[in-house]
Coordinates of C-alpha atoms in Angstrom, one line a residue:
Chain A
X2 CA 10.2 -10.2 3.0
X3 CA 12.1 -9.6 6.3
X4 CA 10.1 -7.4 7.6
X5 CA 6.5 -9.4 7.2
X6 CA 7.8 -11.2 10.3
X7 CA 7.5 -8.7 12.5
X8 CA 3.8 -7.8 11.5
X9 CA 2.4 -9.9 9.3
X10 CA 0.0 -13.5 9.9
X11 CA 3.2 -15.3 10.1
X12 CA 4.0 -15.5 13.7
X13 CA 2.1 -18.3 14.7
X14 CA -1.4 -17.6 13.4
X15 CA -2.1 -20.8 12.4
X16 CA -5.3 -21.9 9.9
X17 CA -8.0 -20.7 13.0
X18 CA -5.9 -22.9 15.5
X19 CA -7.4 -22.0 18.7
X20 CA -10.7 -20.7 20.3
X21 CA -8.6 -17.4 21.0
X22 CA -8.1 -17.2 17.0
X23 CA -11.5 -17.7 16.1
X24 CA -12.8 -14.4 18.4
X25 CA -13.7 -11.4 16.5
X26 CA -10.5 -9.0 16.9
X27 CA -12.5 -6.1 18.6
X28 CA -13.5 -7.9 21.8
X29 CA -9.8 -9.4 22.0
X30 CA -8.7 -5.5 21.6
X31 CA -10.9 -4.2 24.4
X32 CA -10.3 -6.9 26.4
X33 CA -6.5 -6.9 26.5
X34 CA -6.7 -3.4 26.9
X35 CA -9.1 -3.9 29.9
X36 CA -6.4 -6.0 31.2
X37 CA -4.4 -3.8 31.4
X38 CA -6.0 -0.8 33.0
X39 CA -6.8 -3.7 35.9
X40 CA -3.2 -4.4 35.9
X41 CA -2.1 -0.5 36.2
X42 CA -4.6 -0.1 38.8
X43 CA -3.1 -2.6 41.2
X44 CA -1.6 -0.2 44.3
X45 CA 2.1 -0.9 43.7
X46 CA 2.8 -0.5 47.4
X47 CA 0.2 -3.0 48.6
X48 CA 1.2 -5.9 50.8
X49 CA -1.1 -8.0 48.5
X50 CA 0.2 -6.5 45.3
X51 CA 2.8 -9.7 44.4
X52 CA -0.1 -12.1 44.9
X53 CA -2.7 -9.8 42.8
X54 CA 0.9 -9.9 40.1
X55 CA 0.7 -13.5 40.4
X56 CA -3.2 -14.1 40.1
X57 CA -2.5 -11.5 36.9
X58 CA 0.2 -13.9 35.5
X59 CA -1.5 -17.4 36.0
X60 CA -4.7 -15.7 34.2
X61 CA -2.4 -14.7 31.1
X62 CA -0.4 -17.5 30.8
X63 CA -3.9 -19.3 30.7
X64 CA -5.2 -17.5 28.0
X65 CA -1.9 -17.8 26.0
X66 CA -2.0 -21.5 26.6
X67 CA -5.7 -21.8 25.4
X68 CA -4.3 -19.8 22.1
X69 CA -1.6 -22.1 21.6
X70 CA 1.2 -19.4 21.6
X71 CA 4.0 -21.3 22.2
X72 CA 6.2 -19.9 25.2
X73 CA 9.2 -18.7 22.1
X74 CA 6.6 -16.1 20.8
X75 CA 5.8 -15.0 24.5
X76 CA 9.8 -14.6 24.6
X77 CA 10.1 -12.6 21.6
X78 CA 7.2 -10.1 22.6
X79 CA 8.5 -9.2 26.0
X80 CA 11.8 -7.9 23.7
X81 CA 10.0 -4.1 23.2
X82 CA 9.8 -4.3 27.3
X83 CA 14.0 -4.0 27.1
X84 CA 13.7 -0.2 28.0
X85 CA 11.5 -0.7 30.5
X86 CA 13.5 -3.1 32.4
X87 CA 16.5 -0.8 32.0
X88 CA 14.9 1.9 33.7
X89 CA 13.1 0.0 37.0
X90 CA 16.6 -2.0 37.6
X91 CA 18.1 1.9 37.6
X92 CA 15.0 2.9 40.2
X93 CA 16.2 1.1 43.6
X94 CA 19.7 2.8 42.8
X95 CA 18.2 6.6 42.5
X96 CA 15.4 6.6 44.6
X97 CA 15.6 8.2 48.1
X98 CA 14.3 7.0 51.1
X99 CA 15.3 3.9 53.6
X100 CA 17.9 1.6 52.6
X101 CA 18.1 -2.4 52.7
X102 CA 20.7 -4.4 52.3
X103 CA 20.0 -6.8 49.4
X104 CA 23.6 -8.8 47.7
X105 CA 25.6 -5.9 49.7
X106 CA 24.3 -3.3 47.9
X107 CA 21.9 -0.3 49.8
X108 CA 19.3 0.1 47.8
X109 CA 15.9 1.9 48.6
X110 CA 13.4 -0.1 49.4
X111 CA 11.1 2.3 47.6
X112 CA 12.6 2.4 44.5
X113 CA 12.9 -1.3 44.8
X114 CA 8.6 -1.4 45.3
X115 CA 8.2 0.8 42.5
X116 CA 10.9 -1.3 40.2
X117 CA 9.4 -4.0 41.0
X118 CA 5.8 -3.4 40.4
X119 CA 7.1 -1.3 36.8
X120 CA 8.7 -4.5 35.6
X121 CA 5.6 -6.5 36.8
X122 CA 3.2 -4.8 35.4
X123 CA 5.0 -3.9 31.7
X124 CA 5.8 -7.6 31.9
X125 CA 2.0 -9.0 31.7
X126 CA 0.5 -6.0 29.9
X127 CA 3.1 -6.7 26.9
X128 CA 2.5 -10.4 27.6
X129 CA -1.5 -9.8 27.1
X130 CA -0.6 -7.6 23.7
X131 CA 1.8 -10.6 22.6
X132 CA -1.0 -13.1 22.9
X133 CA -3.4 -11.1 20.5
X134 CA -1.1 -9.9 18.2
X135 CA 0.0 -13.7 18.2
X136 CA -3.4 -14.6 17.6
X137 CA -4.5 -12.0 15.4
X138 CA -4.0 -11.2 11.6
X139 CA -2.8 -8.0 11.8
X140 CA -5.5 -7.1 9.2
X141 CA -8.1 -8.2 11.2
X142 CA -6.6 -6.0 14.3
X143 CA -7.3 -2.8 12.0
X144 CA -10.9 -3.8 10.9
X145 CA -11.4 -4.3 15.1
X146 CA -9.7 -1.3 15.9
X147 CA -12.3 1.0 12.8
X148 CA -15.0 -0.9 14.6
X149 CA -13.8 0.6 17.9
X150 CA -14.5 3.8 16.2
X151 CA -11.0 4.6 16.2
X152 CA -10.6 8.0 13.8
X153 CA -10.3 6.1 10.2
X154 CA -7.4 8.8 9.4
X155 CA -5.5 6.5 12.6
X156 CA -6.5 3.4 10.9
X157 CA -5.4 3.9 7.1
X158 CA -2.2 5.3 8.2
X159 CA -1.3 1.8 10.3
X160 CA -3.0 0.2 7.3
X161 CA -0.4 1.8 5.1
X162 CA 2.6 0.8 7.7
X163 CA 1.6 -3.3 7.7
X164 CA 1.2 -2.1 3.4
X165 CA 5.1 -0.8 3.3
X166 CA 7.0 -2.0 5.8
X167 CA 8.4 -4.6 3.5
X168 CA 8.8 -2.3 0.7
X169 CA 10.6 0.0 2.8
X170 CA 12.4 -2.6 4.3
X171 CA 13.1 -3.5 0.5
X172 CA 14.8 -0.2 0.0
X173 CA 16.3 -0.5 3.1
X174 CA 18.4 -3.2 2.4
X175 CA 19.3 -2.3 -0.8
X176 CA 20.8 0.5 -0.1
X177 CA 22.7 -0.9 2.8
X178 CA 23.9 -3.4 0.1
X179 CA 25.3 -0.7 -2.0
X180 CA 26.8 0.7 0.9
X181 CA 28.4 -2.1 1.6
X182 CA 29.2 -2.8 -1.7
X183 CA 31.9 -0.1 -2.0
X184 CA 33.5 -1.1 1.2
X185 CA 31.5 0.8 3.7
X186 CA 31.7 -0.7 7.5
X187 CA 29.3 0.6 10.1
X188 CA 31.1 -0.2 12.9
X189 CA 32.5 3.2 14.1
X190 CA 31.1 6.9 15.0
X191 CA 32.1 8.5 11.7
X192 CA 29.7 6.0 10.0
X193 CA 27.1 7.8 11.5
X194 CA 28.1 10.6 8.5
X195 CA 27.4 8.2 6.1
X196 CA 24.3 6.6 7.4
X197 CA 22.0 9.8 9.0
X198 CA 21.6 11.0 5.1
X199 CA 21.1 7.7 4.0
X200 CA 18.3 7.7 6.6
X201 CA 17.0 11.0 5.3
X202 CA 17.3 9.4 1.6
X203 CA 14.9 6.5 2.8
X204 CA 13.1 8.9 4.4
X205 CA 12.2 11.3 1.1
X206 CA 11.8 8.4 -1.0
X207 CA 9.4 7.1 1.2
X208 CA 7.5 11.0 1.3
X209 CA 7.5 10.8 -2.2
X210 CA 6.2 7.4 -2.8
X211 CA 3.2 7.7 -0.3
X212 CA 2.5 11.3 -2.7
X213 CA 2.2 8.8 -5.7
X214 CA 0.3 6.0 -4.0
X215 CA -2.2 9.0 -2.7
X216 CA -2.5 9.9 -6.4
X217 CA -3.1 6.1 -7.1
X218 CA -6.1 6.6 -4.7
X219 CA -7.0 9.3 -5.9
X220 CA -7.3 8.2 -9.4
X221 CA -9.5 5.2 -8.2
X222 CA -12.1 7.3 -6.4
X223 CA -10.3 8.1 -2.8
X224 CA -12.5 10.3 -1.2
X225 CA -11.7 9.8 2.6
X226 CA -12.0 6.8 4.0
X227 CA -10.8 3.2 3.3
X228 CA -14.0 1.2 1.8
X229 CA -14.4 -1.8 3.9
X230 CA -16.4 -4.8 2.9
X231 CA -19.8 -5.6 5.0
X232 CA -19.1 -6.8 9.2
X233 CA -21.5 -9.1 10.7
X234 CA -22.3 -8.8 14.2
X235 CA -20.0 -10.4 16.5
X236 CA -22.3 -12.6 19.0
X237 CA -22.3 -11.9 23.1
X238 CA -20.6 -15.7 23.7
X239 CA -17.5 -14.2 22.1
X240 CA -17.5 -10.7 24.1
X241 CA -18.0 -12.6 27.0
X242 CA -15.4 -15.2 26.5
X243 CA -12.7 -12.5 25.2
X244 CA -13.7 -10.3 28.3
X245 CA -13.1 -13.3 30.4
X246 CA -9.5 -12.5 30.9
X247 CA -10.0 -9.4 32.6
X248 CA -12.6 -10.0 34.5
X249 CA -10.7 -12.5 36.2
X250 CA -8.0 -10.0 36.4
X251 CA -10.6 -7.3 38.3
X252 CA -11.7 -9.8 40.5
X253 CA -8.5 -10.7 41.8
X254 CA -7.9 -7.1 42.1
X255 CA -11.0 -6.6 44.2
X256 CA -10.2 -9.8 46.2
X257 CA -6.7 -8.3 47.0
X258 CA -7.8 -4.9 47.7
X259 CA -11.2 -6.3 49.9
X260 CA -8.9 -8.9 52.0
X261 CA -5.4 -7.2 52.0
Chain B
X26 CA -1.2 10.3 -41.1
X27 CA -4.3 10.5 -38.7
X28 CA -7.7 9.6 -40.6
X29 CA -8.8 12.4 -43.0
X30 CA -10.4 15.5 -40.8
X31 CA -14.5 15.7 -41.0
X32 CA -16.8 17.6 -39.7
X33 CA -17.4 16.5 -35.6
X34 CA -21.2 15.4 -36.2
X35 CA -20.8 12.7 -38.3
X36 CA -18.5 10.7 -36.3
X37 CA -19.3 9.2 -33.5
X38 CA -18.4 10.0 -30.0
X39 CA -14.3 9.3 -29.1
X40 CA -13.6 7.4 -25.8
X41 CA -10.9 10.5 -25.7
X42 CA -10.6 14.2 -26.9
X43 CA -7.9 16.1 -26.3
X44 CA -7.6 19.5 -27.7
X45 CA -5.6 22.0 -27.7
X46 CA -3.8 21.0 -24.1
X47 CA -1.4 23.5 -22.5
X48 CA -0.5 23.2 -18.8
X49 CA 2.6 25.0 -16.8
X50 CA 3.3 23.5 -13.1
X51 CA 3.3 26.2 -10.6
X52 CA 7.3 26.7 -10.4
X53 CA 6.6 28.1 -14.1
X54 CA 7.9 25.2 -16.1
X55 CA 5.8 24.9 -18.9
X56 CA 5.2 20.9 -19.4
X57 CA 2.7 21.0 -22.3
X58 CA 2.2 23.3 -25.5
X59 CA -1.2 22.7 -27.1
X60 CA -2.0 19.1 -27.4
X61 CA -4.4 17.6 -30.3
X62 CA -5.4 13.7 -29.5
X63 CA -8.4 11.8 -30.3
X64 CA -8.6 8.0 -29.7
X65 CA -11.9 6.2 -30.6
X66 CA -13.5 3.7 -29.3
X67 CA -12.1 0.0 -28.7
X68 CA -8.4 2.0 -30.3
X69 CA -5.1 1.0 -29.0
X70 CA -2.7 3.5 -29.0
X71 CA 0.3 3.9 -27.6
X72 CA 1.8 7.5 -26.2
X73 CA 5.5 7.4 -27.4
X74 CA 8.5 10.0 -26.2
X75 CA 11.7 10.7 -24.9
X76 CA 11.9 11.5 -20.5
X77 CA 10.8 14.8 -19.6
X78 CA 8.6 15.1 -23.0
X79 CA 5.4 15.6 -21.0
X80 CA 3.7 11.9 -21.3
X81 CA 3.3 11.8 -17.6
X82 CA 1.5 15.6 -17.5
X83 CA -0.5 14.3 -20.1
X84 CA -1.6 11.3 -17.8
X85 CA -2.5 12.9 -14.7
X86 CA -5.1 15.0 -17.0
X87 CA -7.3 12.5 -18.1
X88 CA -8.5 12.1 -15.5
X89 CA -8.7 15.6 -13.6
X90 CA -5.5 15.2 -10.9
X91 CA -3.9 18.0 -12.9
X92 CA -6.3 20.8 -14.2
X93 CA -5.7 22.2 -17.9
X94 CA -4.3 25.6 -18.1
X95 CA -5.7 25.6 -21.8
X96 CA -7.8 23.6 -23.7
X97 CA -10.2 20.7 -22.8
X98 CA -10.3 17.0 -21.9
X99 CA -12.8 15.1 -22.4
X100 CA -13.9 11.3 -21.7
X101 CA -16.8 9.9 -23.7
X102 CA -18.3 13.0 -24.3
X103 CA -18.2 14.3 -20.3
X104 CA -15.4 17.2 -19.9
X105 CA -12.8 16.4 -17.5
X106 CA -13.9 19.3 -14.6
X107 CA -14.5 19.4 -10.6
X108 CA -18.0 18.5 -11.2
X109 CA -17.8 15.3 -13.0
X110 CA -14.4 14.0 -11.6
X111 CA -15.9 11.1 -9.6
X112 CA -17.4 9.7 -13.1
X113 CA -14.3 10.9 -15.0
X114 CA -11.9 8.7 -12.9
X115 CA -14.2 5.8 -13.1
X116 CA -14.5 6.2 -16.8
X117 CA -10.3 6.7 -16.9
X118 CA -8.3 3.9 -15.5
X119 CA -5.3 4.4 -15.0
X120 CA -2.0 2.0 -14.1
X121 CA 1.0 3.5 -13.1
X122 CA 4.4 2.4 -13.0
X123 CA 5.0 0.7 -10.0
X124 CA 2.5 -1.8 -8.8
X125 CA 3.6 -0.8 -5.1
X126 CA 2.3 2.4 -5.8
X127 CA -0.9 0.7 -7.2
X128 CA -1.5 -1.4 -4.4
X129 CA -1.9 -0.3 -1.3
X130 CA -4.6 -2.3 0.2
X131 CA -3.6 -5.6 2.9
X132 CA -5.2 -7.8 0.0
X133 CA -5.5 -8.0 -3.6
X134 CA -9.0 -8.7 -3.3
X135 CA -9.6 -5.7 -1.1
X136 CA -7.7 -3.6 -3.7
X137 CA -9.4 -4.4 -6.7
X138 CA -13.0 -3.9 -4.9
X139 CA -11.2 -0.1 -3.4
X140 CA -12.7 1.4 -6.7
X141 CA -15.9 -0.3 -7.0
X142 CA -16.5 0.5 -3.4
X143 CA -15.8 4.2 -3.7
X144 CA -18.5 3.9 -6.6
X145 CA -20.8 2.7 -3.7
X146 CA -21.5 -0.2 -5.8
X147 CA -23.4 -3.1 -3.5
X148 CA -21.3 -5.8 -1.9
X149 CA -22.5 -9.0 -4.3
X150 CA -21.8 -6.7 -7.3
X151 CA -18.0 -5.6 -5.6
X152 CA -17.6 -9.3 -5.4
X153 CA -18.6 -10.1 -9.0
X154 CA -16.8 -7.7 -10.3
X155 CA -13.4 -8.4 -8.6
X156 CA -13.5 -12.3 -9.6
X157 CA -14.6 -10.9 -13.1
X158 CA -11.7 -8.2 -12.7
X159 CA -9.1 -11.0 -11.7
X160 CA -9.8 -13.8 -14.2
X161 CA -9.2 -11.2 -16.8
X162 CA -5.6 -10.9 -16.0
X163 CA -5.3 -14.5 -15.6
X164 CA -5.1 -14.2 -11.2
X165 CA -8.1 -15.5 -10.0
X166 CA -7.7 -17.4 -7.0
X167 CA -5.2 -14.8 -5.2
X168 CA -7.8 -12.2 -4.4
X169 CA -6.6 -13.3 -0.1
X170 CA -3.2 -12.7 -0.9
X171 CA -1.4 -9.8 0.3
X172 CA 0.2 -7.8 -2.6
X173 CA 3.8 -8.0 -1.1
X174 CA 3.6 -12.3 -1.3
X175 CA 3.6 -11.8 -5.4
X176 CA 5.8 -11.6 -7.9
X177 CA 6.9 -8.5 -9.8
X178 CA 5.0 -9.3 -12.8
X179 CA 1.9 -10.7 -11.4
X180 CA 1.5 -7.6 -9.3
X181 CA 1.7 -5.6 -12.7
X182 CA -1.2 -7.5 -13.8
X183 CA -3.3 -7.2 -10.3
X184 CA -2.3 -3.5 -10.9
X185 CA -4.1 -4.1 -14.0
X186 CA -7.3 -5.9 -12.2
X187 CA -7.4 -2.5 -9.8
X188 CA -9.2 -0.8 -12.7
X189 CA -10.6 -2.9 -14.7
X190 CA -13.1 -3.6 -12.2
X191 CA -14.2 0.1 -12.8
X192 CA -15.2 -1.2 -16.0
X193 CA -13.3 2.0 -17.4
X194 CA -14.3 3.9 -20.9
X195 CA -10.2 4.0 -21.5
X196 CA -7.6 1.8 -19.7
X197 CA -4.2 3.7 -19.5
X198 CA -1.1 2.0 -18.8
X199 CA 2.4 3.6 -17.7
X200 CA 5.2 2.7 -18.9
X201 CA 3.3 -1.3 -18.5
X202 CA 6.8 -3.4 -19.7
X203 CA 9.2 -1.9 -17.4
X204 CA 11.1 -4.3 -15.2
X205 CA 9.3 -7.2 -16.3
X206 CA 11.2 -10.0 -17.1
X207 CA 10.5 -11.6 -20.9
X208 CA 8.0 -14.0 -19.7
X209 CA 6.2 -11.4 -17.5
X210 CA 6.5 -9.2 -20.3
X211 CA 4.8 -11.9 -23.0
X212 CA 2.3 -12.8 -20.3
X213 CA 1.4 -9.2 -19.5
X214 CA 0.9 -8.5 -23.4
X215 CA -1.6 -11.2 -23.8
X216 CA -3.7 -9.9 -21.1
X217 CA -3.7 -6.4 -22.1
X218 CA -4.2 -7.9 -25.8
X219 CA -7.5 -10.0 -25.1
X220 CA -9.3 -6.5 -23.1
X221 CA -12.1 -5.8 -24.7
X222 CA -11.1 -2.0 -24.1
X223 CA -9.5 1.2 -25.5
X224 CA -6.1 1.6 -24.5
X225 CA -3.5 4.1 -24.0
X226 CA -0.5 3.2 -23.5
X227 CA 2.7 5.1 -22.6
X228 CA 5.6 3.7 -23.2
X229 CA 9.5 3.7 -24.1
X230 CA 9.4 0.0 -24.9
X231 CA 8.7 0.3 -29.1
X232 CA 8.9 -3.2 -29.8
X233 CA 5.6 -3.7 -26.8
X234 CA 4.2 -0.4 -28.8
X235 CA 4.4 -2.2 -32.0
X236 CA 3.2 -5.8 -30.6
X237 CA 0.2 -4.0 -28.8
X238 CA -0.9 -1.2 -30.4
X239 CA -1.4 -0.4 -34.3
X240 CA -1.5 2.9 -33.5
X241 CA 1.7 5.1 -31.7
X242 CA 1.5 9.1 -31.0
X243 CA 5.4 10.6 -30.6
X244 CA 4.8 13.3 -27.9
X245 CA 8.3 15.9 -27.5
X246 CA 8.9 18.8 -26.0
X247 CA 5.0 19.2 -25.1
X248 CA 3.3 18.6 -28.7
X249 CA 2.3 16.0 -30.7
X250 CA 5.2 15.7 -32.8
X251 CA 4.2 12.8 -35.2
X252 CA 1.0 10.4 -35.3
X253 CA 0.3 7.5 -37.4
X254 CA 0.6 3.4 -37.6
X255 CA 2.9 2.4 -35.3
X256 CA 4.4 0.1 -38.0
X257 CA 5.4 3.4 -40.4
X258 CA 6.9 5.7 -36.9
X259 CA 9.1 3.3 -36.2
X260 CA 10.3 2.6 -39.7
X261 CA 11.3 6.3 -40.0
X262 CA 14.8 6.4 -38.6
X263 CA 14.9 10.3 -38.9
X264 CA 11.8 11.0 -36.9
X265 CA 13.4 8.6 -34.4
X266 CA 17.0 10.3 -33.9
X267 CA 14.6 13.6 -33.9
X268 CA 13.1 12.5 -30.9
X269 CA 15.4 10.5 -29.0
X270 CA 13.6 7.4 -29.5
X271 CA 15.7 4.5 -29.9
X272 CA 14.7 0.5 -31.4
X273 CA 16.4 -2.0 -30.2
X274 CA 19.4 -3.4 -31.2
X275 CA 18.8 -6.0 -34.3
X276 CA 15.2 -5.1 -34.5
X277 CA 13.6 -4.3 -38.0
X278 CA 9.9 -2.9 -37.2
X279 CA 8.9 -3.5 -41.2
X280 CA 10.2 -7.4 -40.7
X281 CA 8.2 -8.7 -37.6

C-alpha cells in the first residue's frame, strides 16, 4: 500500500474540496501545460526576466492556494526537480565567459543567468504539475489525457502503472524481506551483486504477469482499446477558468517583453 | 461412471463438448492427448489433477486463446474458431488464479463493466449489469473502489463479478480456494454455490471439489484419466496415489 501514495487520490484530494478539484481534468492538463510553454518562453537573459519569474510565481501560488494544496505537498513535488537543481548550481562553475565575484568565488555571470533562469523555470513548471496532480484523481488525469486524444496505446499503459505499482511494490518488498531475512545488508558495492538480479527477477515477474493479465483481457473481449464509460461535455466556464492561469502567465510575458 | 452413452440427437445441447482434444505447444511438448469432456447444462464439475497434468492447457481452449491441434471445442453448440471467438469468450467466463491478474482496471466497477463494454452493450444496460454482477458475489456497494484497497478474498470474488456480468454459458474458475483464508474460502463457496450457472472448476483443493461440485474429472498426463461423482473419486485411495492426488489429513470423503 506504499506505493498508492505516490500516485494514488491520497495526497490531498479531498471529497471535491476546492473549485480547482471540481474542473474537468482535461482543461487543468492543457492549461498547466500552457503554463509552461509561457514559462519556457520567457528570454532567460532578459533584464525583465526575474520580474516576469515572479509575476509567474505569485500566479501559481494563487492557484495552489484556491485548490487548497497545502504548502507540504508543494514541498514534496519540487523533490523530482533535485536533478535539475544539481545541474544549474554546476552551470556558473563551467560556463565560460566574464567572471563576478559573488561569496569569493568567480563564477560566470552567464552560467549564473542561465542557472538561474533553469532553476526558475523547473521550479514553477513542477510547481504547476504539483498543483494538478494534487488536485486530480490520478484516474481522472488518464480519462483527460484519452480526451486529449492522446494515442490510447499511451494511456492503457499508464493506466496499467497507477493498476501495479502497488502490486509491484508488493513484490518488491517482499523480496527485500527475504533478502534481509538471511542477513543480507545493502550498504556496500558488492551488494550491488546481489541486488541487479533481484532487479532483473522483479523485472521478469513483472513481463510475465502483464502476459497473464493480457490473457485476462483477452479472455473478456480485449480487442484494443480500454472501454470507457460515456463523458459529458465539459462547459466553457471551466475552460476558461482552468485556462486562467496561463493567460495570466502570457500576459505578464507580453507585458515584460512590450515594456522591458 | 459417466451417464450411459446415447445417440447425440436425443439429448439436448451441452453447455461444453470436448472431444477428442490434443494440443502440443510450439517447443514440441505435447500438453494434451485426446481429451473426451461433456458437461451439461446448470452441471458443476470440477477438473481434478496433479501440476503439469494439462488442466491449465485445457482452460485456455475453451475459450479459443490456445487453438486445438486435434479435435474440437465447443460452447453451446458454437465451435470454438477465429470466427466466433468474440461470442465464445462471452459465452466462456473464465477466472484465473490471481485476482491481480483479473483486475486490471483503476475500479471494480469499471472492471466488471470491461466485458460488457467490449460486447458494445449500452451504458444503462453496463450499469445494470455490473450492480446485478456485484450483488451476486455479495460486493455491491464497492463498484468505486480501486481493486488494490480490498482484501485477498473479496478481490477473488470481484474476480468472480468480472464475468458474470457477461452472463456466461459456463463459468470456469482456477484453482478458486487458493490462498484464501477459511472464512474467505466458506464465503467464496456460498457465492459460487447460489449461481445459477454451469461450472467448471479446476482445482487441487478436493474437500472445495467435494463441497461444490457433485461431479469431479481426474485429468493426468493429458487424458481423462477417471470421471464420475466426486463423492466415489475421492473414496478410491488407489486412483488417488495413481494420480498424485492427495485428501487432506483426517478427512474421510464417504463421512461428510
Amino acid at each position: 500500500m506504499a506505493a498508492v501514495g505516490l500516485l494514488g487520490p491520497g495526497t490531498g484530494t479531498g471529497s471535491g474540496a476546492s473549485p480547482v478539484h471540481r474542473l474537468a481534468a482535461h482543461p487543468k492538463l492543457v492549461a498547466v501545460l500552457a503554463f509552461a510553454l509561457v514559462v519556457v518562453a520567457t528570454p532567460v537573459h532578459a533584464a525583465w526576466a526575474p520580474a516576469a519569474y515572479a509575476g509567474y510565481l505569485l500566479l501559481v501560488l494563487t492557484a495552489a492556494a484556491v485548490a487548497r494544496v497545502r504548502p507540504a505537498r508543494l514541498a514534496r513535488g519540487l523533490l523530482v526537480e533535485l536533478p535539475f537543481v544539481a545541474f544549474a548550481l554546476l552551470l556558473p562553475f563551467v560556463s565560460r565567459g566574464p567572471r563576478v565575484e559573488v561569496l569569493g568565488l568567480a563564477l560566470s555571470a552567464d552560467g549564473l543567468a542561465v542557472g538561474g533562469g533553469i532553476l526558475a523555470k523547473a521550479t514553477l513548471s513542477v510547481l504547476a504539475a504539483t498543483v494538478l496532480a494534487a488536485t486530480t484523481e490520478p484516474r481522472a488525469l488518464l480519462r483527460g489525457l484519452e480526451r486529449l486524444r492522446l494515442p490510447p496505446l499511451l494511456v492503457q499503459i499508464l493506466s496499467f502503472m497507477i493498476r501495479y505499482a502497488d502490486v509491484v511494490a508488493g513484490e518488491l518488498r517482499r523480496m527485500r524481506v527475504a533478502r534481509e531475512s538471511r542477513g543480507f545488508r545493502g550498504r556496500h558495492l558488492g551488494a550491488l551483486r546481489v541486488l541487479g538480479p533481484a532487479v532483473g527477477a522483479l523485472f521478469v515477474r513483472s513481463f510475465e504477469r502483464g502476459e497473464r493479465v493480457h490473457l485476462a483481457m483477452l479472455s473478456r473481449g480485449y480487442a484494443g482499446r480500454l472501454p470507457g464509460g460515456s463523458s459529458e461535455a465539459v462547459p466553457a466556464r471551466q475552460w476558461w477558468t482552468a485556462l486562467a492561469l496561463p493567460l495570466g502567465a502570457a500576459a505578464a510575458l507580453l507585458t515584460g517583453a512590450l515594456l522591458g | 461412471m459417466s451417464a450411459p452413452p446415447s445417440s447425440p440427437s436425443d439429448r439436448p445441447v451441452p453447455s461444453l463438448l470436448v472431444e477428442d482434444l490434443a494440443f502440443a505447444y510450439p517447443d514440441g511438448h505435447q500438453a494434451l492427448f485426446g481429451v473426451d469432456l461433456r458437461i451439461e447444462r446448470g452441471e458443476r464439475v470440477a477438473l481434478l489433477g496433479p501440476n503439469g497434468a494439462g488442466k491449465t492447457t485445457l482452460v485456455l481452449h475453451l475459450n479459443g486463446i490456445l487453438q486445438a491441434g486435434r479435435g474440437r471445442v465447443e460452447v453451446a453448440g458454437l465451435p470454438v474458431a477465429k470466427p466466433a471467438l468474440r461470442e465464445i469468450r462471452r459465452r466462456v467466463g473464465i477466472v484465473f488464479q490471481d485476482p491481480d491478474d483479473q483486475l486490471f482496471m483503476p475500479t471494480v466497477g469499471e472492471d466488471v463493466a470491461f466485458g460488457p463494454r467490449n460486447l458494445g452493450l449500452p451504458e444503462a444496460e453496463v450499469a445494470a449489469r455490473v450492480a446485478e454482477a456485484l450483488d451476486r458475489v455479495g460486493m455491491a456497494g464497492v463498484a468505486d473502489r480501486p481493486p488494490h484497497h480490498l482484501s485477498f478474498g473479496q478481490r477473488r470474488r470481484v474476480a468472480v463479478a468480472t464475468v458474470l456480468s457477461m452472463h456466461p454459458e459456463i463459468l470456469v474458475l482456477d484453482e478458486p480456494s487458493s490462498n484464501l483464508d477459511p472464512a474467505g474460502r466458506r464465503e467464496l463457496a456460498e457465492v459460487l454455490d447460489a449461481l445459477p450457472v454451469t461450472l467448471l472448476m479446476v482445482t487441487h483443493d478436493l474437500p472445495y471439489a467435494l463441497q461444490l461440485c457433485p461431479r469431479s474429472v481426474v485429468l493426468d498426463r493429458g487424458t481423462v484419466v477417471a470421471d464420475g461423482p466426486t463423492r466415489a473419486l475421492l473414496a478410491d485411495a488407489d486412483l488417488l496415489t495413481a494420480h498424485r492426488l492427495e485428501l487432506p489429513y483426517g478427512f474421510d470423503p464417504t463421512r461428510t
